Coordinates of C-alpha atoms in Angstrom, one line a residue:
Chain A
M5 CA -10.7 -1.6 -16.8
T6 CA -9.7 -1.9 -20.4
N7 CA -5.9 -2.5 -20.7
T8 CA -3.6 0.3 -21.7
G9 CA -1.0 -1.8 -23.3
A10 CA 1.4 -1.7 -20.4
G11 CA 2.4 -5.2 -20.2
G12 CA 3.9 -7.9 -22.7
L13 CA 2.4 -8.7 -26.0
L14 CA -1.4 -8.0 -25.4
P15 CA -2.4 -5.4 -28.0
P16 CA -3.7 -2.0 -26.4
G17 CA -7.4 -2.1 -25.9
E18 CA -7.9 -5.8 -25.9
G19 CA -9.6 -7.4 -22.9
E20 CA -9.8 -6.5 -19.2
T21 CA -7.1 -5.9 -16.7
A22 CA -7.2 -5.3 -12.9
R23 CA -4.6 -3.5 -11.0
L24 CA -4.3 -5.4 -7.7
G25 CA -1.6 -3.6 -5.8
A26 CA 1.2 -5.4 -4.0
L27 CA 1.5 -9.1 -3.9
S28 CA 3.9 -11.0 -1.5
L29 CA 5.2 -14.2 -3.2
D30 CA 6.3 -17.7 -2.0
S31 CA 9.8 -16.7 -2.3
G32 CA 9.4 -13.9 0.4
V33 CA 9.7 -11.1 -2.3
T34 CA 6.9 -8.7 -2.6
L35 CA 5.8 -7.4 -6.1
P36 CA 4.9 -3.8 -5.7
E37 CA 2.4 -3.5 -8.4
V38 CA 0.6 -6.4 -9.9
T39 CA -1.8 -6.3 -12.9
V40 CA -3.9 -9.3 -14.0
A41 CA -5.2 -9.3 -17.5
Y42 CA -8.4 -11.4 -17.9
E43 CA -11.3 -12.4 -20.0
T44 CA -14.8 -13.2 -19.0
Y45 CA -17.6 -15.0 -20.8
G46 CA -21.3 -15.1 -19.6
A47 CA -22.6 -12.9 -16.7
L48 CA -22.3 -13.3 -13.0
N49 CA -25.7 -13.9 -11.5
A50 CA -27.2 -11.9 -8.7
D51 CA -26.2 -14.4 -5.9
R52 CA -22.7 -14.6 -7.3
T53 CA -23.0 -18.4 -7.4
N54 CA -22.3 -19.1 -11.0
A55 CA -18.5 -18.2 -11.3
V56 CA -16.1 -20.7 -12.9
L57 CA -12.4 -20.1 -13.0
V58 CA -10.6 -21.5 -16.1
C59 CA -6.8 -21.8 -15.5
H60 CA -4.7 -21.9 -18.6
P61 CA -1.8 -24.2 -19.4
L62 CA 1.9 -23.0 -19.9
T63 CA 1.7 -21.5 -23.3
A64 CA -1.9 -20.6 -23.5
D65 CA -3.5 -17.4 -22.1
Q66 CA -6.6 -15.7 -21.0
F67 CA -8.2 -16.0 -24.6
A68 CA -9.7 -19.4 -23.9
G69 CA -13.2 -18.6 -25.2
R70 CA -12.8 -16.2 -28.0
E71 CA -10.5 -15.5 -31.0
H72 CA -7.0 -14.6 -30.1
P73 CA -6.2 -11.0 -30.8
V74 CA -2.7 -11.7 -31.8
T75 CA -2.9 -15.1 -33.8
G76 CA -6.4 -14.5 -35.0
K77 CA -7.1 -18.4 -34.1
P78 CA -10.0 -19.5 -32.0
G79 CA -9.7 -19.6 -28.2
W80 CA -7.9 -22.6 -27.0
W81 CA -10.9 -24.0 -25.1
E82 CA -13.6 -22.2 -27.3
R83 CA -14.8 -25.7 -28.1
L84 CA -15.9 -25.9 -24.5
I85 CA -16.9 -22.2 -23.6
G86 CA -19.9 -20.6 -25.1
P87 CA -23.6 -20.5 -25.0
G88 CA -24.9 -24.0 -24.8
R89 CA -21.5 -25.5 -24.7
L90 CA -20.0 -27.5 -21.8
L91 CA -19.1 -24.3 -19.9
D92 CA -22.5 -22.9 -20.7
T93 CA -22.0 -19.1 -20.9
D94 CA -26.0 -18.7 -20.7
R95 CA -25.7 -20.0 -17.2
L96 CA -22.2 -19.7 -16.1
F97 CA -19.8 -16.6 -15.6
V98 CA -16.4 -18.0 -16.8
I99 CA -13.2 -16.2 -15.9
C100 CA -9.9 -16.8 -17.4
P101 CA -7.0 -14.8 -16.2
N102 CA -3.6 -14.7 -17.7
V103 CA -1.1 -16.0 -15.1
L104 CA 1.3 -14.1 -13.1
G105 CA 4.6 -14.2 -15.0
G106 CA 2.7 -14.3 -18.3
C107 CA 3.2 -12.1 -21.3
M108 CA -0.5 -11.3 -22.3
G109 CA -1.1 -8.3 -20.1
S110 CA -0.5 -9.7 -16.5
T111 CA 2.7 -8.6 -14.7
G112 CA 5.6 -10.6 -15.7
P113 CA 9.2 -10.3 -16.8
A114 CA 8.3 -8.1 -19.8
S115 CA 6.4 -5.5 -17.5
I116 CA 8.0 -2.2 -16.5
D117 CA 9.8 -2.4 -13.1
P118 CA 8.6 0.6 -11.2
G119 CA 11.7 0.8 -9.5
T120 CA 13.8 1.3 -12.7
G121 CA 11.2 2.3 -15.2
R122 CA 12.7 -0.5 -17.5
P123 CA 11.4 -4.0 -18.2
Y124 CA 12.0 -6.4 -15.2
G125 CA 13.8 -9.0 -17.4
L126 CA 15.7 -11.4 -15.0
N127 CA 15.0 -8.9 -12.1
F128 CA 11.5 -10.2 -12.2
P129 CA 11.1 -12.5 -9.0
V130 CA 10.8 -16.2 -9.6
V131 CA 7.1 -16.9 -9.1
T132 CA 5.3 -20.3 -8.4
I133 CA 2.1 -21.9 -9.3
G134 CA 0.9 -20.8 -5.6
D135 CA 1.8 -17.2 -6.4
M136 CA -0.3 -17.4 -9.7
V137 CA -3.3 -18.6 -7.5
R138 CA -2.6 -15.8 -5.3
A139 CA -2.8 -13.3 -8.0
Q140 CA -6.0 -15.1 -9.2
A141 CA -7.5 -14.9 -5.7
A142 CA -6.7 -11.2 -5.6
L143 CA -8.5 -10.7 -8.9
L144 CA -11.6 -12.6 -7.6
D145 CA -11.6 -10.3 -4.5
A146 CA -11.6 -7.3 -6.9
L147 CA -14.5 -8.8 -8.8
G148 CA -16.4 -9.4 -5.7
I149 CA -16.5 -13.2 -6.1
D150 CA -16.1 -15.0 -2.7
R151 CA -16.7 -18.6 -3.9
L152 CA -16.2 -20.4 -7.2
L153 CA -18.8 -22.9 -8.4
A154 CA -15.7 -24.6 -10.1
V155 CA -12.2 -24.3 -11.0
V156 CA -11.2 -26.0 -14.1
G157 CA -7.6 -26.5 -15.6
G158 CA -5.6 -28.7 -17.9
S159 CA -1.9 -29.3 -17.5
M160 CA -0.4 -26.4 -15.6
G161 CA -4.1 -25.1 -15.3
G162 CA -4.8 -28.4 -13.4
M163 CA -1.9 -27.5 -11.1
Q164 CA -3.5 -24.2 -10.3
A165 CA -6.8 -25.9 -9.7
L166 CA -5.3 -28.3 -7.2
T167 CA -3.5 -25.5 -5.5
W168 CA -6.8 -23.5 -5.4
A169 CA -8.4 -26.4 -3.7
A170 CA -5.6 -27.0 -1.2
R171 CA -5.1 -23.5 -0.3
H172 CA -8.6 -21.9 -0.5
P173 CA -10.8 -25.0 0.1
E174 CA -13.8 -22.8 1.3
R175 CA -13.8 -20.9 -2.0
V176 CA -13.8 -23.9 -4.2
A177 CA -17.0 -26.0 -4.5
N178 CA -15.8 -28.2 -7.5
A179 CA -12.3 -28.8 -9.0
A180 CA -11.6 -30.4 -12.3
I181 CA -8.0 -31.3 -13.0
I182 CA -7.2 -32.6 -16.4
A183 CA -4.0 -34.2 -17.7
S184 CA -2.1 -32.7 -14.7
A185 CA -0.1 -33.7 -11.5
A186 CA 0.4 -32.6 -8.0
R187 CA 4.2 -32.4 -8.7
H188 CA 6.6 -32.0 -11.7
T189 CA 8.5 -35.2 -12.4
P190 CA 12.2 -35.1 -12.8
Q191 CA 11.4 -35.9 -16.5
N192 CA 9.2 -32.9 -16.7
I193 CA 11.9 -30.6 -15.1
A194 CA 14.5 -32.1 -17.5
F195 CA 12.5 -31.2 -20.6
H196 CA 12.0 -27.7 -19.3
E197 CA 15.5 -27.3 -18.7
V198 CA 16.3 -28.3 -22.3
G199 CA 13.9 -25.5 -23.4
R200 CA 15.4 -22.9 -21.1
Q201 CA 18.9 -23.7 -22.2
A202 CA 17.9 -23.3 -25.9
V203 CA 16.5 -19.8 -25.1
M204 CA 19.6 -18.8 -23.0
A205 CA 22.0 -20.0 -25.8
D206 CA 20.5 -17.6 -28.2
P207 CA 22.9 -14.7 -28.3
D208 CA 19.8 -12.4 -28.8
W209 CA 18.6 -13.3 -25.4
R210 CA 21.4 -11.0 -23.9
D211 CA 20.9 -12.4 -20.4
G212 CA 17.2 -11.5 -20.6
T213 CA 17.7 -7.8 -21.6
Y214 CA 16.6 -8.2 -25.3
A215 CA 14.6 -5.4 -26.8
P216 CA 10.9 -6.2 -27.3
D217 CA 11.6 -6.2 -31.2
E218 CA 14.5 -8.2 -31.0
P219 CA 13.7 -11.3 -28.9
P220 CA 15.7 -14.5 -28.9
R221 CA 13.5 -16.1 -31.6
R222 CA 15.7 -19.0 -32.6
G223 CA 16.1 -20.2 -28.9
L224 CA 12.5 -19.8 -28.1
A225 CA 11.5 -21.7 -31.3
V226 CA 13.7 -24.5 -30.4
A227 CA 12.3 -24.6 -26.8
R228 CA 8.8 -24.7 -28.2
M229 CA 9.8 -27.5 -30.8
T230 CA 11.1 -29.7 -28.0
A231 CA 8.2 -29.1 -25.8
H232 CA 5.7 -29.8 -28.7
V233 CA 7.1 -33.1 -29.2
T234 CA 6.4 -33.9 -25.4
Y235 CA 2.8 -33.0 -25.9
L236 CA 2.4 -35.5 -28.6
S237 CA 2.8 -39.3 -28.8
E238 CA 4.5 -41.8 -31.2
P239 CA 1.1 -43.0 -32.7
A240 CA -0.1 -39.3 -33.1
L241 CA 3.2 -38.4 -35.0
E242 CA 3.0 -41.6 -37.0
A243 CA -0.6 -40.9 -37.9
K244 CA -0.1 -37.3 -38.8
F245 CA 3.3 -37.4 -40.5
G246 CA 4.8 -40.9 -40.8
R247 CA 8.2 -40.7 -42.5
R248 CA 6.6 -38.6 -45.4
F249 CA 8.9 -36.2 -47.2
Q250 CA 8.0 -32.5 -47.5
N251 CA 8.7 -32.3 -51.2
G252 CA 8.0 -35.4 -53.3
S253 CA 8.9 -39.0 -52.4
A254 CA 12.7 -39.1 -52.1
P255 CA 15.1 -37.7 -49.7
G256 CA 16.7 -34.2 -50.6
F257 CA 19.9 -35.1 -49.0
G258 CA 20.4 -31.9 -47.0
F259 CA 19.4 -30.3 -43.8
D260 CA 16.4 -28.4 -44.8
A261 CA 13.1 -29.5 -43.3
D262 CA 13.0 -32.6 -45.5
F263 CA 10.6 -34.6 -43.5
Q264 CA 7.0 -33.3 -42.9
V265 CA 7.3 -33.7 -39.2
E266 CA 10.4 -31.3 -39.3
S267 CA 8.5 -28.6 -41.3
Y268 CA 5.7 -28.9 -38.8
L269 CA 7.8 -28.5 -35.8
R270 CA 9.7 -25.5 -37.4
H271 CA 6.4 -23.9 -38.1
Q272 CA 5.3 -24.5 -34.6
G273 CA 8.4 -23.0 -33.2
K274 CA 8.4 -19.9 -35.3
S275 CA 4.7 -19.0 -34.9
F276 CA 5.1 -19.5 -31.1
T277 CA 7.6 -16.6 -30.9
D278 CA 4.9 -14.2 -32.3
R279 CA 2.8 -14.7 -29.3
F280 CA 5.1 -15.6 -26.4
D281 CA 7.9 -13.8 -24.5
A282 CA 11.1 -15.8 -24.1
N283 CA 11.6 -14.6 -20.5
S284 CA 8.0 -15.4 -19.6
Y285 CA 8.7 -18.9 -20.9
L286 CA 11.7 -19.2 -18.5
Y287 CA 9.6 -18.0 -15.6
I288 CA 6.4 -20.1 -16.1
T289 CA 8.5 -23.3 -16.8
R290 CA 10.4 -22.6 -13.6
A291 CA 7.1 -22.2 -11.7
M292 CA 6.0 -25.6 -12.9
D293 CA 9.4 -27.2 -12.0
Y294 CA 9.0 -26.0 -8.4
F295 CA 5.6 -27.4 -8.2
D296 CA 5.3 -30.0 -5.6
L297 CA 2.1 -29.4 -3.8
G298 CA 2.6 -32.1 -1.0
R299 CA 5.6 -30.2 0.1
D300 CA 3.3 -27.5 1.5
C301 CA 2.2 -30.1 4.1
G302 CA 5.4 -32.1 4.8
E303 CA 8.1 -34.3 3.4
D304 CA 6.3 -37.8 4.2
E305 CA 4.2 -39.9 1.9
G306 CA 1.0 -38.8 3.6
A307 CA 1.7 -35.1 3.1
L308 CA -0.2 -34.6 -0.1
A309 CA -3.3 -36.0 1.6
R310 CA -3.0 -33.7 4.6
C311 CA -3.0 -30.7 2.1
F312 CA -6.7 -31.7 1.5
S313 CA -7.7 -32.8 4.8
G314 CA -11.3 -32.1 5.7
T315 CA -12.0 -30.7 2.2
K316 CA -15.5 -30.4 1.0
T317 CA -14.7 -29.8 -2.6
R318 CA -15.7 -32.2 -5.2
F319 CA -12.9 -33.3 -7.5
L320 CA -12.6 -34.7 -11.0
L321 CA -9.3 -35.9 -12.4
V322 CA -9.0 -37.1 -15.9
S323 CA -5.8 -38.5 -17.6
F324 CA -5.1 -39.8 -21.1
T325 CA -3.6 -43.2 -21.9
S326 CA -1.0 -41.9 -24.3
D327 CA 0.0 -38.9 -22.0
W328 CA 3.6 -39.6 -21.2
L329 CA 4.2 -36.1 -19.9
Y330 CA 1.7 -36.2 -17.2
P331 CA 1.0 -40.0 -17.0
T332 CA -1.9 -41.5 -15.4
A333 CA 0.2 -42.7 -12.4
E334 CA 0.6 -38.9 -11.4
S335 CA -3.2 -38.5 -11.6
R336 CA -3.6 -41.7 -9.5
R337 CA -1.3 -40.2 -7.0
V338 CA -3.7 -37.3 -6.4
V339 CA -6.6 -39.7 -6.3
R340 CA -5.0 -41.7 -3.6
A341 CA -4.2 -38.6 -1.6
L342 CA -7.8 -37.3 -2.0
H343 CA -9.1 -40.8 -0.8
G344 CA -6.9 -40.4 2.2
A345 CA -8.5 -37.0 2.8
G346 CA -11.8 -38.5 2.6
A347 CA -12.7 -36.3 -0.4
E348 CA -15.4 -36.8 -3.0
V349 CA -13.4 -37.7 -6.0
S350 CA -13.9 -39.0 -9.6
F351 CA -11.3 -40.3 -11.9
V352 CA -11.2 -41.5 -15.4
E353 CA -8.3 -42.5 -17.6
V354 CA -9.6 -41.6 -21.2
E355 CA -8.4 -44.0 -24.0
S356 CA -6.6 -41.6 -26.6
D357 CA -3.5 -41.8 -28.7
R358 CA -3.0 -38.1 -29.1
G359 CA -0.7 -37.6 -26.1
H360 CA -0.7 -34.8 -23.6
D361 CA -2.5 -32.5 -26.2
A362 CA -5.6 -34.6 -25.9
F363 CA -7.1 -32.3 -23.3
L364 CA -7.1 -29.4 -25.8
L365 CA -8.6 -31.5 -28.6
E366 CA -12.0 -33.1 -29.4
E367 CA -12.3 -36.0 -27.0
P368 CA -15.9 -37.1 -26.6
E369 CA -15.1 -39.2 -23.5
L370 CA -13.6 -36.1 -21.8
D371 CA -16.6 -34.0 -22.6
R372 CA -18.9 -36.6 -21.4
V373 CA -17.2 -36.9 -18.0
L374 CA -16.4 -33.2 -17.5
G375 CA -19.9 -32.2 -18.7
G376 CA -21.5 -34.7 -16.3
F377 CA -19.2 -33.3 -13.5
L378 CA -20.2 -29.8 -14.1
A379 CA -23.9 -30.5 -14.6
A380 CA -24.0 -32.1 -11.1
A381 CA -22.1 -29.2 -9.7
M382 CA -24.7 -26.8 -11.2
R383 CA -27.5 -29.0 -9.8
G384 CA -25.8 -29.0 -6.3
A385 CA -25.7 -25.2 -6.4
G386 CA -29.3 -25.0 -7.7
L387 CA -28.5 -23.4 -11.1
Chain B
M17 CA -40.4 -59.9 -6.8
T18 CA -37.2 -59.1 -4.9
T19 CA -33.9 -58.4 -6.6
R20 CA -30.4 -58.3 -5.2
Y21 CA -30.5 -54.5 -5.4
D22 CA -33.6 -54.6 -3.1
L23 CA -31.9 -56.6 -0.6
I24 CA -28.7 -54.5 -0.7
A25 CA -30.7 -51.3 -0.4
A26 CA -32.4 -52.9 2.7
L27 CA -29.0 -53.7 4.3
V28 CA -27.7 -50.1 3.8
E29 CA -28.3 -47.7 6.6
N30 CA -29.9 -44.2 5.9
E31 CA -27.3 -41.6 5.1
A32 CA -24.5 -44.1 5.0
R33 CA -21.2 -43.7 3.2
V34 CA -21.1 -46.3 0.7
L35 CA -18.4 -47.7 -1.5
D36 CA -19.7 -49.7 -4.3
V37 CA -16.7 -52.0 -5.6
G38 CA -17.4 -52.8 -9.3
C39 CA -20.2 -50.1 -9.5
G40 CA -20.7 -50.3 -13.2
D41 CA -22.7 -47.4 -14.5
G42 CA -23.6 -46.5 -10.9
S43 CA -27.2 -47.6 -11.0
L44 CA -27.0 -49.1 -7.5
L45 CA -25.3 -46.1 -6.1
R46 CA -28.1 -43.8 -7.6
R47 CA -30.7 -45.9 -6.1
L48 CA -29.0 -45.9 -2.7
G49 CA -28.9 -42.1 -3.0
E50 CA -32.6 -41.9 -3.7
E51 CA -33.7 -44.4 -1.3
R52 CA -31.2 -44.2 1.5
R53 CA -29.9 -40.7 0.9
A54 CA -26.6 -42.6 0.9
R55 CA -23.3 -40.7 0.0
G56 CA -22.2 -43.0 -2.7
Y57 CA -18.7 -43.7 -4.0
G58 CA -17.7 -46.1 -6.8
L59 CA -14.7 -48.0 -8.1
E60 CA -15.0 -49.4 -11.5
L61 CA -12.5 -51.0 -14.0
D62 CA -14.2 -50.1 -17.1
A63 CA -13.5 -46.6 -18.4
A64 CA -16.6 -46.2 -20.4
L65 CA -18.8 -47.2 -17.4
V66 CA -16.9 -44.8 -15.0
A67 CA -17.6 -42.0 -17.7
Q68 CA -21.3 -43.1 -17.6
A69 CA -21.5 -43.0 -13.8
V70 CA -19.5 -39.7 -13.5
S71 CA -21.7 -38.1 -16.1
S72 CA -24.7 -38.8 -14.0
G73 CA -23.1 -36.9 -11.0
L74 CA -21.7 -39.7 -9.0
S75 CA -18.1 -39.8 -7.6
V76 CA -16.6 -42.8 -9.3
V77 CA -13.0 -43.6 -9.6
Q78 CA -11.6 -45.8 -12.4
G79 CA -9.5 -48.5 -10.7
D80 CA -9.1 -52.2 -10.0
A81 CA -10.4 -53.6 -6.7
D82 CA -7.5 -56.2 -6.7
T83 CA -5.0 -53.5 -6.2
D84 CA -6.7 -50.1 -5.4
L85 CA -8.7 -50.7 -2.2
G86 CA -5.6 -50.2 -0.5
D87 CA -5.7 -46.5 -1.4
Y88 CA -8.7 -45.8 1.0
P89 CA -8.1 -45.1 4.7
A90 CA -9.4 -47.6 7.3
G91 CA -13.0 -47.0 8.3
A92 CA -13.6 -44.5 5.5
F93 CA -17.0 -46.1 4.8
D94 CA -20.2 -47.4 6.6
T95 CA -20.7 -50.0 4.1
V96 CA -18.7 -51.5 1.1
V97 CA -20.7 -53.2 -1.5
L98 CA -19.4 -55.9 -3.7
S99 CA -22.5 -56.6 -5.9
N100 CA -21.8 -59.7 -7.9
S101 CA -18.2 -58.5 -8.4
L102 CA -16.3 -60.6 -6.0
Q103 CA -16.0 -63.6 -8.4
A104 CA -14.4 -61.5 -11.1
L105 CA -11.4 -60.5 -8.8
Q106 CA -8.0 -62.0 -8.9
S107 CA -7.9 -62.2 -5.1
P108 CA -11.2 -62.4 -3.7
V109 CA -10.1 -63.0 -0.1
A110 CA -7.8 -60.0 -0.1
A111 CA -10.5 -57.9 -1.5
L112 CA -12.8 -59.0 1.3
R113 CA -10.3 -58.2 4.0
E114 CA -9.7 -54.8 2.2
A115 CA -13.5 -54.2 2.2
L116 CA -13.8 -54.9 6.0
R117 CA -10.8 -52.6 6.7
V118 CA -12.1 -49.6 4.8
G119 CA -15.8 -50.2 5.8
R120 CA -17.5 -50.9 9.0
G121 CA -19.4 -53.6 7.2
A122 CA -19.6 -55.3 3.8
V123 CA -22.6 -56.4 1.7
V124 CA -21.4 -59.2 -0.5
S125 CA -23.5 -60.8 -3.2
F126 CA -22.6 -63.5 -5.9
P127 CA -24.2 -66.1 -8.2
N128 CA -24.4 -69.3 -6.3
F129 CA -22.6 -72.1 -8.2
G130 CA -24.1 -74.6 -5.8
H131 CA -27.6 -74.0 -7.2
W132 CA -29.2 -77.3 -8.1
R133 CA -29.7 -76.5 -11.7
V134 CA -25.8 -75.7 -12.0
R135 CA -25.2 -79.1 -10.5
T136 CA -27.5 -81.0 -12.7
D137 CA -26.3 -79.1 -15.7
L138 CA -22.7 -80.2 -15.0
L139 CA -23.8 -83.8 -14.2
T140 CA -26.0 -84.2 -17.4
S141 CA -24.0 -82.3 -20.0
G142 CA -20.4 -82.8 -18.6
R143 CA -19.7 -79.3 -19.5
M144 CA -19.2 -76.1 -17.6
P145 CA -22.6 -74.7 -16.8
V146 CA -24.0 -71.8 -19.0
S147 CA -27.1 -70.1 -17.6
K148 CA -29.0 -66.8 -17.7
A149 CA -27.1 -65.7 -14.7
L150 CA -23.8 -66.9 -16.0
P151 CA -24.1 -66.6 -19.8
A152 CA -20.4 -66.8 -20.8
K153 CA -18.6 -69.8 -21.8
W154 CA -15.7 -71.0 -19.7
H155 CA -13.0 -69.4 -21.7
E156 CA -14.8 -66.0 -22.1
T157 CA -16.0 -65.5 -18.6
Q158 CA -14.8 -62.8 -16.4
N159 CA -16.1 -64.8 -13.5
I160 CA -12.8 -66.6 -12.6
H161 CA -13.6 -67.2 -8.9
L162 CA -17.0 -68.7 -8.7
C163 CA -18.2 -70.2 -5.5
T164 CA -21.1 -71.7 -3.7
V165 CA -23.0 -70.6 -0.7
R166 CA -21.2 -73.2 1.4
D167 CA -17.7 -72.3 0.0
F168 CA -18.4 -68.6 1.1
V169 CA -19.7 -69.5 4.6
E170 CA -16.7 -71.6 5.1
L171 CA -14.4 -68.9 3.9
A172 CA -16.1 -66.4 6.2
R173 CA -15.5 -68.5 9.1
A174 CA -11.9 -69.3 8.2
E175 CA -11.2 -65.6 7.8
G176 CA -13.0 -64.6 11.0
F177 CA -15.7 -62.6 9.2
V178 CA -18.9 -62.3 11.1
I179 CA -21.9 -63.0 8.9
E180 CA -24.6 -60.8 10.4
K181 CA -27.2 -61.7 7.8
A182 CA -27.5 -64.0 5.0
F183 CA -30.1 -64.4 2.1
G184 CA -30.8 -66.5 -0.9
I185 CA -32.6 -65.3 -3.8
S186 CA -34.4 -67.8 -6.0
S187 CA -36.9 -66.9 -8.8
G188 CA -37.3 -63.4 -7.4
R189 CA -38.0 -64.6 -3.9
A190 CA -35.5 -63.7 -1.2
R191 CA -35.2 -65.9 1.9
S192 CA -33.1 -65.3 5.0
F193 CA -30.9 -68.4 6.1
S194 CA -28.9 -69.2 9.1
P195 CA -25.1 -69.3 8.0
G196 CA -24.8 -72.3 10.4
R197 CA -27.1 -74.4 8.1
P198 CA -26.4 -73.3 4.6
G199 CA -27.4 -76.5 2.9
R200 CA -30.9 -75.7 1.7
A201 CA -29.8 -72.2 0.5
N202 CA -26.9 -73.7 -1.3
L203 CA -29.2 -75.9 -3.3
T204 CA -32.1 -73.5 -3.9
A205 CA -30.5 -69.9 -4.2
Q206 CA -29.6 -68.5 -7.5
E207 CA -28.0 -65.6 -5.9
A208 CA -26.7 -65.1 -2.3
V209 CA -26.5 -61.8 -0.4
F210 CA -24.5 -61.5 2.9
L211 CA -23.9 -58.7 5.3
L212 CA -20.5 -59.0 6.9
R213 CA -18.6 -57.4 9.7
S214 CA -15.0 -58.1 10.9
K215 CA -14.5 -59.7 14.3
R216 CA -13.4 -56.9 16.7

């Protein structure tokens, strides 16, 4: 159904939402009423064999394949989704849901707690990547889709794709995991903690009880600025900004955004607060921090392989040489586990100096590999 | 006209699980898929070649045979293929041991440095041989561990690898030979192809 503007920052009337009832979470808590907002591109075929789930990264949302209703910018993977594109909507039915805990129409901390009639805020239960996948599985049930031709995701989306393949192997024929990992490293957790502390240090945060029109903008902007640096690389920053000054060629001897890189980061931070909810940022970063897929299957070194034992899913993993946030070593760890499970797996480390963000950008090598992988998937399904 | 690929395809069983170590763009794996209905997997160092192989629908992992064969569990494959890749490895012996750990058998091919033309080249020119099969100069070549048929047979014996079949290829003609008497093949074969199993 069309959304009624019940949750988060999604403007009323934009996109689709599904009411999915109660959902029990990894923490043991049950959410009484879960709504998932989603976008679809293309049409489901009569045999229901052409469905592809696209899982979004931390600060993106369901608007992967069309202009964003809040920012007016192109969809974050519009480059890949559309007629004749890599995810060819003339042949595929692409579904992209907003994650549980998000702020673009899916149930999250900004949603109304049916118990109190007020926004959840910090009363929202801590959710996990597994819970996000649970909500997505419930959405697919509601849409009548038993099996996915593919699940595709970058960064946090890749974590969801891996979790899909581990928890619902019979529902996933192919899984593409890009610039991602099977666990959050201590470094990942550390950066997220810096961002959360920035939000919580903003007096406007009010222990999470801020009014929708008075969010902790400064704290959230700082969190975004820190995170944004981790998505780039030194060569990328050097190429884009160097040490250039914002105005003229001499220093201004002050604390305004004197360097271009500062001005850029401030803009990134500020514009982020128009489209993202601060509490959602806390909850989703927490979900990523708790992510350690192997722990589902034990504490030993072989645990991650056991999560995939007997899998028939085909896997593709892609990493980028300059991505220090989700480095190649983490992808290789997954590849090793998949080898251990006897899975069909492909892996490429793409040469790029654009850091973690490379998965969102024009990278011909990524397109070639992902395109070939998906083409083979479609051939395998007789599409 | 018989090529190395013809011999390798003949040595792989139908519907076998095959790991091609140094699979390049995946052309051998595609052929094994078509002719043998083999389930092909590849390991390749060069990212551009991996991309090419994956984009043709193969399951290929970018990695280094010197370090990454240990990632595969024992007995994961029916056959491990090292098609003219052995001589480019840092530790060919370790790779062969790994190949026979992860595979029930291994098909290994390499350019034979014992071929008479290589020998006469070195004798007459006094320089490292450069040929059609080995076109790079000594300081540019990736082939850092070249060997002869006799070298390989002796290594197999020392390591306890069982040579089930051995072939020499010379001017497009393949000839089987007895590993116990490698002298003639060592002189006449431009390339050699072996089917190995480990001693149980």
